[in-house]
Amino acid sequence: MTIQASIETKLREAFSPESLAVVNESHLHAGHHHGGSDHHGGFDGTGETHFRVRIVSQAFSGQSRVQRHRAVNETLAAELSGGVHALAIEASAPGEPTRR
């Protein structure tokens, strides 16, 4: 299973979202140096290291932005301690404005 598929599965199971998009943005970070990683000479943009999550779920109703981010980060702890270098989170409750 790819990292992206694992992220999607875990988020669906944890939050039963109305909508979910997991976008691999690794290619946007080509040339960046990741200190403390195996990308010593600069990252070439391949692989599954940078993701953006757009999720709308009833589970986020009444939660602050920080609470939502913590919940997503806890759900994806294994991925974040593994190969995922960066995770942008856009978490909303139904009816709240979202980015497209």
Short mmCIF file of C-alpha atoms in Angstrom, two decimals:
data_model
loop_
_atom_site.label_atom_id
_atom_site.label_comp_id
_atom_site.label_asym_id
_atom_site.label_seq_id
_atom_site.Cartn_x
_atom_site.Cartn_y
_atom_site.Cartn_z
CA MET A 1 0.00 0.00 0.00
CA THR A 2 1.31 3.46 -0.85
CA ILE A 3 1.69 6.10 1.82
CA GLN A 4 -1.05 8.13 0.16
CA ALA A 5 -3.44 5.17 0.23
CA SER A 6 -2.59 4.54 3.89
CA ILE A 7 -3.32 8.18 4.75
CA GLU A 8 -6.65 8.05 2.91
CA THR A 9 -7.68 4.79 4.60
CA LYS A 10 -6.80 5.98 8.10
CA LEU A 11 -8.57 9.32 7.68
CA ARG A 12 -11.71 7.66 6.31
CA GLU A 13 -11.79 5.19 9.20
CA ALA A 14 -11.14 7.83 11.88
CA PHE A 15 -13.35 10.68 10.64
CA SER A 16 -15.95 9.29 8.17
CA PRO A 17 -15.50 12.43 6.07
CA GLU A 18 -18.07 13.97 3.76
CA SER A 19 -15.17 14.80 1.49
CA LEU A 20 -11.50 13.93 1.49
CA ALA A 21 -8.64 14.82 -0.82
CA VAL A 22 -5.08 13.70 -0.14
CA VAL A 23 -2.73 15.44 -2.55
CA ASN A 24 0.89 14.37 -3.02
CA GLU A 25 2.82 17.65 -3.28
CA SER A 26 6.30 16.12 -3.14
CA HIS A 27 7.18 17.33 -6.63
CA LEU A 28 6.68 20.94 -5.51
CA HIS A 29 9.60 20.62 -3.09
CA ALA A 30 12.33 19.46 -5.47
CA GLY A 31 15.66 21.02 -4.55
CA HIS A 32 14.83 21.54 -0.88
CA HIS A 33 17.24 20.18 1.70
CA HIS A 34 15.64 18.07 4.41
CA GLY A 35 17.83 18.24 7.46
CA GLY A 36 17.94 15.00 9.41
CA SER A 37 16.70 12.93 6.47
CA ASP A 38 18.30 10.79 3.82
CA HIS A 39 17.90 13.63 1.27
CA HIS A 40 21.33 15.08 2.06
CA GLY A 41 22.08 16.57 -1.34
CA GLY A 42 18.68 18.15 -1.81
CA PHE A 43 15.36 16.50 -2.42
CA ASP A 44 14.63 15.51 -6.05
CA GLY A 45 10.83 15.72 -5.70
CA THR A 46 10.10 12.04 -6.13
CA GLY A 47 8.34 9.77 -3.70
CA GLU A 48 5.73 10.39 -1.03
CA THR A 49 7.10 12.91 1.43
CA HIS A 50 4.88 16.01 1.23
CA PHE A 51 1.09 15.89 1.39
CA ARG A 52 -1.88 18.23 1.63
CA VAL A 53 -5.05 16.90 3.27
CA ARG A 54 -8.41 18.56 2.63
CA ILE A 55 -11.03 16.94 4.83
CA VAL A 56 -14.60 17.85 5.77
CA SER A 57 -16.06 15.86 8.64
CA GLN A 58 -18.78 16.19 11.25
CA ALA A 59 -16.12 15.03 13.73
CA PHE A 60 -14.57 18.52 13.53
CA SER A 61 -17.73 20.37 14.57
CA GLY A 62 -17.08 22.51 17.63
CA GLN A 63 -13.32 21.94 17.48
CA SER A 64 -10.67 24.61 17.13
CA ARG A 65 -8.19 24.52 14.28
CA VAL A 66 -5.51 23.26 16.69
CA GLN A 67 -7.76 20.44 17.94
CA ARG A 68 -8.49 19.38 14.36
CA HIS A 69 -4.82 19.37 13.41
CA ARG A 70 -3.88 17.40 16.51
CA ALA A 71 -6.55 14.79 15.72
CA VAL A 72 -5.28 14.36 12.16
CA ASN A 73 -1.64 14.26 13.30
CA GLU A 74 -2.44 11.61 15.92
CA THR A 75 -4.26 9.52 13.33
CA LEU A 76 -1.27 9.71 10.97
CA ALA A 77 1.46 9.37 13.62
CA ALA A 78 3.06 6.35 11.94
CA GLU A 79 3.32 8.13 8.59
CA LEU A 80 4.67 11.31 10.18
CA SER A 81 7.36 9.39 12.06
CA GLY A 82 8.18 7.45 8.90
CA GLY A 83 8.69 8.88 5.43
CA VAL A 84 6.29 11.85 5.47
CA HIS A 85 8.29 15.06 5.85
CA ALA A 86 5.44 17.59 5.65
CA LEU A 87 1.66 17.53 6.04
CA ALA A 88 -0.55 20.53 5.27
CA ILE A 89 -3.98 20.13 6.85
CA GLU A 90 -7.19 21.86 5.80
CA ALA A 91 -9.80 20.41 8.16
CA SER A 92 -13.37 21.71 8.21
CA ALA A 93 -16.76 20.81 9.60
CA PRO A 94 -19.73 20.57 7.20
CA GLY A 95 -21.02 23.99 6.18
CA GLU A 96 -17.76 25.80 6.87
CA PRO A 97 -15.96 27.52 4.00
CA THR A 98 -13.26 25.42 2.34
CA ARG A 99 -10.55 26.00 -0.22
CA ARG A 100 -10.90 24.35 -3.60
#
